[in-house]
Amino acid sequence: MEKEKQQLLEMGFSDELASQALFATAGKSVFSAAEWILRKESPIPTASSQPKINNFFSSDNHQQPRESESSPQPQPRKRKHRDEQPLAERMRPQTISEIVGQDHLLAANSSLLRSAIDCGRLPSFILWGPPGTGKTSIGRAIVNSCSSSSSYRFVSLSAVTAGVKDVRDVVDEARKRKRNSITGTVTRTVLFVDEVHRFNKSQLDSFLPVIEDGSIVFIGATTENPSFHLITPLLSRCRVLTLNPLEPHHIATILKRANDDPNKGLAQSLGRGAIQVSAQVIQYLSQHCDGDARVALNALEISAITAAARLGVLNSTTTDSLDVTLDDAKEALQSKHLSYDKDGEQHYNLISALHKSMRGSDANASVYWLARMLEGGEQPLYIARRLIQFSSEDVGLADPSALTQAVSCYQACHFLGMPECSVNLAQCVAYLALAPKSVAVYRALEAARKAVRESVGQNEGVPLHLRNAPTKLMKELGYEKGYIYPPDNPSSSSSSSSSSSSSQSYLPVSLQGSKFLDWPET
């Protein structure tokens, strides 16, 4: 531990404090020891030693030039780092009262989260919603707003970058803090896991025991449907809270707040004076971000940079006001943000909307949902395959040529590819939507399969007169005996429900008279 102790001494801590910290943390790391000292109710390091601590934690090799250590004003460096953060990150709400939207989750005196915050008793839950709706912000703000926030420790992980070791370290530290707190009070760990659906089953299983014994309060955030991507045992231990896309007026409120805030807002992105953003810009961005606050804030920041570059004052120190125009916003956003995931829930939601619109004979809605899928990047052959299915399942015998149209559309998509085949898809979608509908074939198949599954008629063998007799033995056994060839005897062709003695039955004896297809007899 001599190396760690020496590093603590270089940071400005006394020899006694360094020894106590290393003993209390079992020499785990110099970071844990420093955190223990800063948390301990004892005289904190002097102001003269504070720059050394900052330098230590901000350096990769823990070595800083003497000039940096003796600098009397470290604040400019900190401010520069803050300015380099994206506007969306700087404007992240710190408390529940700053959250915009999601009133169904955060309304005062009428929601689970608000009651939990007021009581200081946080449950484990999953936040499910589209990007940019405030999942991470809510996770952080809940801990900051809790009446007993001092007893909670917030730890954030991303399932994109975190591995098994990271999870194990957090869990071990959480259990240690719960069992033996320095101040004598129990400290619970709030573990926030972003993109939690990216963890595999074994990683998700590792959270189950620590959620049960109360070592951690688990908060997961995901853009994917938890029913499909999270394990059932985890869902049974957590409450799933659904976040909605933000409304345009919510986005407008967030953009105005970013423009008006002199400390963290838009002015800090350029390091200059006031920036004037017109109401048209706010309205345009709020209506073209699909309820994603992050997209809107990023576009606002780029709009200001675009305006500064257009006026030639991007790196200027002038304090003159900068006007952001609607053209700057359009240049920043380029095109409307589309929410579509070819492998996620949106993929299935949109194909379902297309299918139901065609079934309802609404050609306009059908073409619209097709356009949504194509603009989102959906594979045309996937859509064409679904159209083939629809042609038999929903149009069927009402227009037998629909199947030919759908198969031809698939071949056209295969030959041409995008973007040319989009017209072929639109033609087929419109044709199927306007075609007469019949589910007689679909229902007939389902009824026949049900009879087979339930062994109605005992699933007896094929009647002898319907069997082929390619050998002498099979003929001697009666195969094909009594079969009437329909072309030579037209009267033998009749429905299975006919009782005429001249008709020929094609169903097993036990099923004679059964009717699966509800269709007019010819």
Coordinates of C-alpha atoms in Angstrom, one line a residue:
M1 CA 0.0 0.0 0.0
E2 CA 3.0 2.3 0.1
K3 CA 2.5 3.4 -3.5
E4 CA -1.2 4.3 -2.8
K5 CA -0.2 6.1 0.4
Q6 CA 2.4 8.2 -1.4
Q7 CA -0.2 9.2 -4.0
L8 CA -2.6 10.3 -1.2
L9 CA 0.2 12.3 0.4
E10 CA 0.9 14.0 -3.0
M11 CA -2.8 14.9 -3.2
G12 CA -2.4 16.9 0.0
F13 CA -3.9 14.5 2.7
S14 CA -2.1 14.1 6.0
D15 CA -0.2 10.9 6.8
E16 CA -2.7 9.9 9.4
L17 CA -5.7 10.4 7.1
A18 CA -4.0 8.4 4.3
S19 CA -3.3 5.5 6.7
Q20 CA -6.8 5.4 8.0
A21 CA -8.3 5.6 4.5
L22 CA -6.2 2.7 3.2
F23 CA -7.0 0.6 6.2
A24 CA -10.8 1.3 6.0
T25 CA -10.9 0.5 2.2
A26 CA -8.6 -2.5 2.5
G27 CA -6.2 -0.8 0.1
K28 CA -8.6 -1.5 -2.8
S29 CA -7.6 1.6 -4.7
V30 CA -6.4 5.2 -4.2
F31 CA -9.7 6.4 -5.6
S32 CA -11.7 4.5 -2.9
A33 CA -9.4 5.8 -0.2
A34 CA -9.7 9.4 -1.4
E35 CA -13.5 9.1 -1.6
W36 CA -13.5 7.7 2.0
I37 CA -11.6 10.8 3.2
L38 CA -13.8 13.2 1.5
R39 CA -16.9 11.5 2.9
K40 CA -15.5 11.2 6.4
E41 CA -16.6 13.8 9.0
S42 CA -13.2 15.2 9.7
P43 CA -11.2 18.3 8.6
I44 CA -11.1 18.2 4.8
P45 CA -7.9 19.0 2.9
T46 CA -6.9 22.6 2.8
A47 CA -7.7 25.0 -0.1
S48 CA -4.0 24.9 -1.0
S49 CA -4.1 21.2 -1.5
Q50 CA -7.3 21.1 -3.6
P51 CA -5.6 21.8 -6.9
K52 CA -3.4 18.7 -6.3
I53 CA -6.5 16.5 -5.8
N54 CA -8.1 17.9 -9.0
N55 CA -4.9 17.3 -11.0
F56 CA -4.6 13.8 -9.7
F57 CA -8.1 12.7 -10.7
S58 CA -8.0 14.5 -14.1
S59 CA -4.7 12.9 -15.2
D60 CA -4.2 9.5 -16.7
N61 CA -0.7 9.0 -15.3
H62 CA -1.3 10.9 -12.1
Q63 CA 1.6 13.3 -12.9
Q64 CA 1.1 17.0 -13.4
P65 CA 3.6 19.8 -14.1
R66 CA 4.6 22.0 -11.1
E67 CA 3.1 25.0 -12.8
S68 CA -0.3 23.4 -13.0
E69 CA -0.2 22.4 -9.3
S70 CA 0.6 25.9 -8.2
S71 CA -2.0 27.6 -10.4
P72 CA -4.1 29.8 -8.2
Q73 CA -7.2 29.7 -10.4
P74 CA -8.2 26.2 -11.7
Q75 CA -11.8 27.4 -12.5
P76 CA -11.2 28.3 -16.2
R77 CA -10.2 24.8 -17.0
K78 CA -13.4 23.5 -15.4
R79 CA -15.5 25.9 -17.3
K80 CA -13.8 25.0 -20.6
H81 CA -14.7 21.3 -20.0
R82 CA -18.3 22.3 -19.2
D83 CA -18.5 24.3 -22.5
E84 CA -17.3 21.3 -24.5
Q85 CA -20.3 19.3 -23.3
P86 CA -23.2 19.1 -25.8
L87 CA -26.1 21.4 -25.0
A88 CA -28.3 18.4 -24.4
E89 CA -26.0 17.2 -21.7
R90 CA -25.6 20.6 -20.0
M91 CA -29.3 21.1 -19.9
R92 CA -30.1 17.8 -18.3
P93 CA -32.6 18.3 -15.4
Q94 CA -31.1 17.9 -12.0
T95 CA -34.4 17.5 -10.0
I96 CA -37.8 16.1 -10.6
S97 CA -39.3 19.6 -10.7
E98 CA -37.2 20.4 -13.8
I99 CA -38.5 17.4 -15.7
V100 CA -40.7 18.5 -18.6
G101 CA -43.4 16.1 -19.8
Q102 CA -44.2 12.6 -18.4
D103 CA -46.8 14.1 -16.1
H104 CA -48.4 10.6 -15.8
L105 CA -45.3 9.4 -13.9
L106 CA -44.3 12.5 -12.0
A107 CA -47.6 14.3 -11.1
A108 CA -47.6 15.5 -7.5
N109 CA -49.5 13.4 -5.0
S110 CA -50.8 11.1 -7.7
S111 CA -48.0 8.9 -9.0
L112 CA -45.8 6.1 -7.8
L113 CA -42.5 7.9 -8.3
R114 CA -43.6 11.1 -6.6
S115 CA -44.9 9.1 -3.6
A116 CA -41.7 7.1 -3.5
I117 CA -39.6 10.3 -3.6
D118 CA -41.6 12.0 -0.9
C119 CA -41.2 8.9 1.4
G120 CA -37.6 8.4 0.6
R121 CA -38.2 4.8 -0.3
L122 CA -37.3 4.1 -3.9
P123 CA -38.5 0.9 -5.6
S124 CA -36.7 -0.9 -8.5
F125 CA -38.2 -0.1 -11.8
I126 CA -37.6 -0.1 -15.6
L127 CA -38.0 3.0 -17.7
W128 CA -39.2 2.2 -21.2
G129 CA -39.6 4.8 -23.8
P130 CA -38.3 6.3 -27.1
P131 CA -34.9 8.1 -27.2
G132 CA -34.8 11.6 -25.8
T133 CA -37.9 11.3 -23.6
G134 CA -36.0 11.7 -20.3
K135 CA -35.1 8.2 -19.1
T136 CA -31.6 9.0 -17.9
S137 CA -32.7 12.4 -16.6
I138 CA -35.5 10.9 -14.5
G139 CA -33.1 8.3 -13.1
R140 CA -30.7 10.9 -11.9
A141 CA -33.3 13.5 -10.8
I142 CA -35.1 10.9 -8.6
V143 CA -32.0 10.4 -6.4
N144 CA -31.3 14.2 -6.2
S145 CA -35.0 14.9 -5.2
C146 CA -35.3 12.1 -2.6
S147 CA -35.9 13.5 0.9
S148 CA -33.3 11.1 2.2
S149 CA -30.9 11.5 -0.7
S150 CA -27.9 11.3 1.6
S151 CA -28.6 7.6 2.2
Y152 CA -28.6 6.9 -1.5
R153 CA -25.5 6.6 -3.7
F154 CA -26.0 6.9 -7.5
V155 CA -24.0 4.7 -9.8
S156 CA -24.5 4.8 -13.6
L157 CA -23.6 2.0 -16.1
S158 CA -24.2 1.6 -19.8
A159 CA -24.9 -1.9 -21.0
V160 CA -23.1 -0.9 -24.2
T161 CA -19.7 -0.5 -22.6
A162 CA -20.0 -2.3 -19.2
G163 CA -19.0 -5.9 -18.7
V164 CA -19.5 -8.6 -16.1
K165 CA -16.6 -7.2 -14.0
D166 CA -18.1 -3.7 -13.9
V167 CA -21.4 -5.1 -12.7
R168 CA -19.7 -7.3 -10.1
D169 CA -17.6 -4.4 -8.8
V170 CA -20.7 -2.3 -8.3
V171 CA -22.6 -5.1 -6.6
D172 CA -19.7 -5.9 -4.2
E173 CA -19.3 -2.2 -3.3
A174 CA -23.1 -1.9 -2.8
R175 CA -23.1 -4.8 -0.4
K176 CA -20.1 -3.5 1.5
R177 CA -21.7 -0.1 1.9
K178 CA -24.9 -1.6 3.1
R179 CA -23.2 -3.8 5.7
N180 CA -20.6 -1.3 7.1
S181 CA -21.2 2.4 6.6
I182 CA -18.5 4.8 7.8
T183 CA -21.1 7.2 9.3
G184 CA -23.1 4.5 10.9
T185 CA -26.1 4.8 8.6
V186 CA -27.1 2.3 5.9
T187 CA -26.2 3.6 2.4
R188 CA -28.1 2.0 -0.5
T189 CA -26.8 2.1 -4.0
V190 CA -29.1 3.2 -6.8
L191 CA -27.7 1.5 -9.9
F192 CA -28.9 3.0 -13.2
V193 CA -28.3 0.8 -16.2
D194 CA -28.8 2.6 -19.6
E195 CA -29.7 0.4 -22.6
V196 CA -30.3 -2.5 -20.2
H197 CA -31.8 -4.6 -23.0
R198 CA -28.2 -5.1 -24.4
F199 CA -27.2 -7.3 -21.4
N200 CA -27.4 -11.0 -21.9
K201 CA -29.4 -13.4 -19.7
S202 CA -26.6 -14.2 -17.4
Q203 CA -25.8 -10.6 -16.8
L204 CA -29.4 -9.8 -16.1
D205 CA -29.6 -12.8 -13.7
S206 CA -26.8 -11.3 -11.6
F207 CA -29.1 -8.4 -10.6
L208 CA -31.8 -10.6 -9.1
P209 CA -30.3 -11.5 -5.7
V210 CA -29.1 -7.9 -4.9
I211 CA -32.5 -6.5 -5.8
E212 CA -34.1 -9.0 -3.5
D213 CA -31.9 -8.4 -0.5
G214 CA -32.1 -4.6 -1.0
S215 CA -28.4 -4.0 -1.6
I216 CA -29.3 -2.0 -4.7
V217 CA -32.2 -0.1 -6.1
F218 CA -32.2 -1.1 -9.7
I219 CA -33.3 1.4 -12.4
G220 CA -33.1 0.2 -16.0
A221 CA -33.6 2.3 -19.1
T222 CA -34.5 0.8 -22.5
T223 CA -35.9 1.8 -25.8
E224 CA -37.0 -1.8 -26.6
N225 CA -40.1 -3.6 -25.4
P226 CA -39.2 -5.2 -22.0
S227 CA -41.5 -8.1 -22.7
F228 CA -39.2 -9.1 -25.6
H229 CA -35.8 -8.1 -24.4
L230 CA -35.7 -8.6 -20.6
I231 CA -36.0 -11.8 -18.6
T232 CA -39.2 -12.5 -16.7
P233 CA -37.6 -12.8 -13.3
L234 CA -36.2 -9.3 -13.6
L235 CA -39.6 -7.9 -14.7
S236 CA -41.3 -9.6 -11.7
R237 CA -39.0 -7.6 -9.4
C238 CA -39.3 -4.3 -11.1
R239 CA -42.2 -2.0 -12.0
V240 CA -42.2 -1.1 -15.7
L241 CA -42.9 2.6 -16.3
T242 CA -43.7 3.7 -19.8
L243 CA -42.5 7.1 -21.1
N244 CA -44.3 8.8 -23.9
P245 CA -42.8 10.9 -26.8
L246 CA -42.7 14.5 -25.7
E247 CA -45.3 16.8 -27.2
P248 CA -44.3 19.8 -29.3
H249 CA -45.1 22.2 -26.5
H250 CA -42.9 20.2 -24.2
I251 CA -40.0 20.4 -26.6
A252 CA -40.7 24.2 -27.0
T253 CA -40.4 24.7 -23.3
I254 CA -37.1 22.8 -23.2
L255 CA -35.7 24.8 -26.1
K256 CA -36.7 28.1 -24.6
R257 CA -35.1 27.1 -21.3
A258 CA -31.9 26.3 -23.1
N259 CA -31.9 29.6 -24.9
D260 CA -32.6 31.6 -21.7
D261 CA -30.1 29.9 -19.4
P262 CA -26.9 32.1 -19.2
N263 CA -24.8 29.6 -17.3
K264 CA -25.5 26.2 -19.1
G265 CA -27.6 27.3 -22.1
L266 CA -27.0 28.1 -25.7
A267 CA -24.7 31.0 -25.1
Q268 CA -22.1 28.7 -23.5
S269 CA -21.9 26.7 -26.8
L270 CA -20.2 29.6 -28.5
G271 CA -18.7 31.3 -25.4
R272 CA -20.4 34.6 -26.3
G273 CA -23.2 36.9 -25.3
A274 CA -26.9 36.6 -25.9
I275 CA -28.2 34.5 -28.8
Q276 CA -31.6 35.4 -30.2
V277 CA -33.7 32.5 -31.3
S278 CA -37.0 33.3 -33.0
A279 CA -40.3 31.7 -32.2
Q280 CA -40.4 30.2 -35.7
V281 CA -37.1 28.4 -35.0
I282 CA -38.5 27.0 -31.7
Q283 CA -41.7 25.9 -33.4
Y284 CA -39.9 24.3 -36.4
L285 CA -37.5 22.3 -34.2
S286 CA -40.2 21.2 -31.8
Q287 CA -42.4 19.9 -34.6
H288 CA -39.7 18.0 -36.5
C289 CA -37.9 16.0 -33.8
D290 CA -40.6 13.3 -33.2
G291 CA -40.8 14.1 -29.5
D292 CA -37.0 13.6 -29.0
A293 CA -35.6 16.4 -26.8
R294 CA -32.0 15.4 -27.5
V295 CA -32.5 15.7 -31.3
A296 CA -34.1 19.2 -30.7
L297 CA -31.4 20.5 -28.4
N298 CA -28.6 19.2 -30.7
A299 CA -30.3 20.8 -33.7
L300 CA -30.6 24.1 -31.7
E301 CA -27.0 24.1 -30.9
I302 CA -26.0 23.4 -34.5
S303 CA -28.3 26.1 -35.6
A304 CA -26.4 28.7 -33.5
I305 CA -23.1 27.4 -34.8
T306 CA -24.4 27.6 -38.3
A307 CA -25.6 31.2 -37.8
A308 CA -22.2 32.2 -36.3
A309 CA -20.4 30.7 -39.2
R310 CA -22.7 32.4 -41.7
L311 CA -22.0 35.8 -40.1
G312 CA -18.3 35.1 -39.8
V313 CA -18.3 35.5 -36.0
L314 CA -17.8 31.8 -35.0
N315 CA -14.5 32.4 -33.2
S316 CA -15.1 36.1 -32.5
T317 CA -15.1 37.5 -28.9
T318 CA -17.7 40.1 -29.8
T319 CA -20.6 40.5 -27.4
D320 CA -23.1 41.5 -30.1
S321 CA -26.3 39.5 -30.2
L322 CA -26.5 36.7 -32.6
D323 CA -29.8 36.0 -34.5
V324 CA -30.6 32.4 -35.4
T325 CA -33.0 32.2 -38.4
L326 CA -35.4 29.5 -39.6
D327 CA -33.0 28.8 -42.5
D328 CA -30.3 28.0 -40.0
A329 CA -32.6 25.6 -38.2
K330 CA -33.5 23.9 -41.4
E331 CA -29.9 23.6 -42.4
A332 CA -29.1 22.1 -39.0
L333 CA -31.9 19.5 -39.0
Q334 CA -31.6 18.7 -42.7
S335 CA -34.5 16.3 -42.7
K336 CA -37.3 15.1 -40.4
H337 CA -36.2 12.7 -37.8
L338 CA -37.7 9.3 -38.3
S339 CA -38.3 6.8 -35.5
Y340 CA -37.9 3.3 -36.9
D341 CA -36.0 0.2 -35.9
K342 CA -35.9 -2.6 -38.4
D343 CA -35.2 -5.1 -35.6
G344 CA -37.4 -3.6 -32.9
E345 CA -41.0 -3.0 -32.0
Q346 CA -41.5 -0.2 -34.5
H347 CA -40.8 -2.8 -37.3
Y348 CA -43.7 -4.9 -36.2
N349 CA -46.0 -2.0 -35.3
L350 CA -45.7 -0.5 -38.8
I351 CA -46.2 -3.8 -40.7
S352 CA -49.2 -4.4 -38.5
A353 CA -50.6 -0.9 -39.4
L354 CA -50.1 -1.6 -43.1
H355 CA -51.8 -5.0 -42.9
K356 CA -54.8 -3.7 -41.0
S357 CA -55.2 -0.7 -43.3
M358 CA -55.3 -2.9 -46.3
R359 CA -57.7 -5.2 -44.6
G360 CA -59.9 -2.2 -43.9
S361 CA -59.8 -1.2 -47.6
D362 CA -58.2 2.2 -46.8
A363 CA -55.8 2.7 -49.7
N364 CA -54.6 6.1 -48.5
A365 CA -53.6 4.8 -45.1
S366 CA -52.0 1.7 -46.6
V367 CA -49.8 3.8 -48.9
Y368 CA -48.9 6.1 -46.0
W369 CA -47.7 3.2 -43.8
L370 CA -45.8 1.7 -46.7
A371 CA -44.0 5.1 -47.2
R372 CA -43.1 5.1 -43.5
M373 CA -41.5 1.7 -43.7
L374 CA -39.6 2.6 -46.9
E375 CA -38.3 5.9 -45.5
G376 CA -37.2 4.1 -42.4
G377 CA -35.1 1.7 -44.5
E378 CA -37.2 -1.4 -44.5
Q379 CA -36.2 -4.2 -46.9
P380 CA -38.6 -4.2 -49.9
L381 CA -38.6 -8.0 -50.2
Y382 CA -39.8 -8.3 -46.6
I383 CA -42.8 -6.1 -47.4
A384 CA -43.4 -8.0 -50.7
R385 CA -43.5 -11.3 -48.8
R386 CA -46.1 -9.9 -46.4
L387 CA -48.2 -8.8 -49.4
I388 CA -48.2 -12.3 -50.8
Q389 CA -49.4 -13.6 -47.5
F390 CA -52.1 -10.9 -47.4
S391 CA -53.3 -11.8 -50.9
S392 CA -54.4 -15.2 -49.8
E393 CA -55.2 -14.6 -46.1
D394 CA -57.5 -11.5 -46.6
V395 CA -58.4 -11.3 -50.3
G396 CA -58.5 -15.0 -51.1
L397 CA -61.3 -16.3 -53.4
A398 CA -62.9 -12.8 -53.6
D399 CA -60.2 -11.9 -56.1
P400 CA -57.9 -14.9 -57.0
S401 CA -55.8 -12.7 -59.2
A402 CA -54.5 -10.9 -56.1
L403 CA -52.0 -13.6 -55.4
T404 CA -50.7 -13.3 -59.0
Q405 CA -50.3 -9.5 -58.4
A406 CA -48.4 -10.0 -55.1
V407 CA -46.1 -12.6 -56.5
S408 CA -45.4 -10.4 -59.5
C409 CA -44.6 -7.5 -57.1
Y410 CA -42.1 -9.7 -55.3
Q411 CA -40.4 -10.6 -58.5
A412 CA -40.3 -6.9 -59.5
C413 CA -38.7 -6.0 -56.2
H414 CA -36.2 -8.7 -56.7
F415 CA -35.3 -7.6 -60.2
L416 CA -35.2 -3.8 -59.6
G417 CA -34.4 -3.2 -56.0
M418 CA -34.8 0.2 -54.3
P419 CA -35.7 2.9 -55.0
E420 CA -37.3 1.8 -58.3
C421 CA -39.4 -1.0 -56.8
S422 CA -41.1 1.3 -54.4
V423 CA -43.7 2.1 -57.1
N424 CA -44.3 -1.6 -57.6
L425 CA -44.9 -2.0 -53.9
A426 CA -47.3 1.0 -53.9
Q427 CA -49.3 -0.4 -56.8
C428 CA -49.7 -3.8 -55.1
V429 CA -50.6 -2.2 -51.8
A430 CA -53.2 0.0 -53.4
Y431 CA -54.6 -3.0 -55.4
L432 CA -54.9 -5.2 -52.3
A433 CA -56.5 -2.5 -50.3
L434 CA -59.1 -1.8 -53.0
A435 CA -59.7 -5.5 -53.7
P436 CA -62.8 -7.3 -52.3
K437 CA -62.0 -9.3 -49.2
S438 CA -62.7 -12.8 -48.2
V439 CA -61.3 -14.9 -45.3
A440 CA -63.1 -18.0 -46.3
V441 CA -60.0 -19.9 -47.3
Y442 CA -58.2 -18.8 -44.2
R443 CA -61.0 -19.9 -41.9
A444 CA -61.5 -23.2 -43.8
L445 CA -57.8 -24.0 -43.3
E446 CA -58.0 -23.2 -39.6
A447 CA -61.2 -25.3 -39.2
A448 CA -59.6 -28.3 -40.9
R449 CA -56.4 -28.0 -38.9
K450 CA -58.5 -27.8 -35.7
A451 CA -60.3 -31.0 -36.7
V452 CA -56.9 -32.7 -37.3
R453 CA -55.5 -31.5 -34.0
E454 CA -58.5 -32.6 -32.0
S455 CA -58.7 -35.9 -33.9
V456 CA -62.3 -35.3 -35.0
G457 CA -63.1 -38.4 -37.1
Q458 CA -60.2 -40.2 -35.4
N459 CA -57.9 -39.1 -38.2
E460 CA -58.7 -42.4 -39.9
G461 CA -56.8 -43.5 -43.0
V462 CA -57.4 -42.4 -46.6
P463 CA -60.5 -44.2 -48.0
L464 CA -59.5 -47.1 -50.3
H465 CA -61.2 -45.7 -53.4
L466 CA -59.0 -42.5 -53.1
R467 CA -55.7 -44.4 -52.8
N468 CA -53.4 -45.1 -55.7
A469 CA -52.7 -48.7 -56.7
P470 CA -49.4 -48.9 -58.6
T471 CA -48.8 -52.6 -57.7
K472 CA -50.8 -55.8 -58.1
L473 CA -50.8 -56.4 -54.4
M474 CA -52.3 -53.0 -53.7
K475 CA -55.1 -53.7 -56.2
E476 CA -55.8 -57.0 -54.6
L477 CA -56.1 -55.2 -51.3
G478 CA -58.8 -53.0 -52.7
Y479 CA -56.8 -49.8 -53.3
E480 CA -58.6 -47.5 -55.9
K481 CA -61.5 -49.9 -56.1
G482 CA -64.8 -48.1 -56.7
Y483 CA -63.1 -44.8 -57.7
I484 CA -65.2 -42.9 -60.3
Y485 CA -63.1 -40.8 -62.8
P486 CA -64.9 -37.4 -62.8
P487 CA -64.1 -36.4 -66.4
D488 CA -65.9 -39.5 -67.6
N489 CA -68.7 -39.2 -65.0
P490 CA -69.4 -35.5 -64.3
S491 CA -72.2 -36.4 -62.0
S492 CA -69.7 -38.0 -59.6
S493 CA -68.2 -34.6 -58.7
S494 CA -70.2 -33.1 -55.9
S495 CA -69.7 -31.6 -52.5
S496 CA -68.8 -33.7 -49.5
S497 CA -72.1 -32.7 -47.9
S498 CA -74.3 -34.1 -50.7
S499 CA -76.3 -37.2 -49.9
S500 CA -76.9 -38.3 -53.5
S501 CA -76.1 -41.9 -54.2
S502 CA -74.5 -41.0 -57.5
S503 CA -72.0 -38.6 -55.9
Q504 CA -68.5 -39.6 -54.8
S505 CA -67.3 -38.8 -51.3
Y506 CA -63.8 -37.5 -50.8
L507 CA -63.8 -37.3 -47.0
P508 CA -63.2 -40.1 -44.5
V509 CA -66.4 -41.9 -43.5
S510 CA -66.5 -40.4 -40.1
L511 CA -66.3 -36.8 -41.5
Q512 CA -68.7 -37.2 -44.4
G513 CA -71.0 -34.2 -44.4
S514 CA -68.5 -31.9 -42.7
K515 CA -68.1 -28.5 -44.2
F516 CA -64.9 -26.4 -43.7
L517 CA -65.1 -23.9 -46.5
D518 CA -68.0 -21.5 -46.3
W519 CA -68.4 -20.6 -50.0
P520 CA -71.3 -20.7 -52.5
E521 CA -71.5 -24.1 -54.3
T522 CA -71.2 -24.0 -58.1

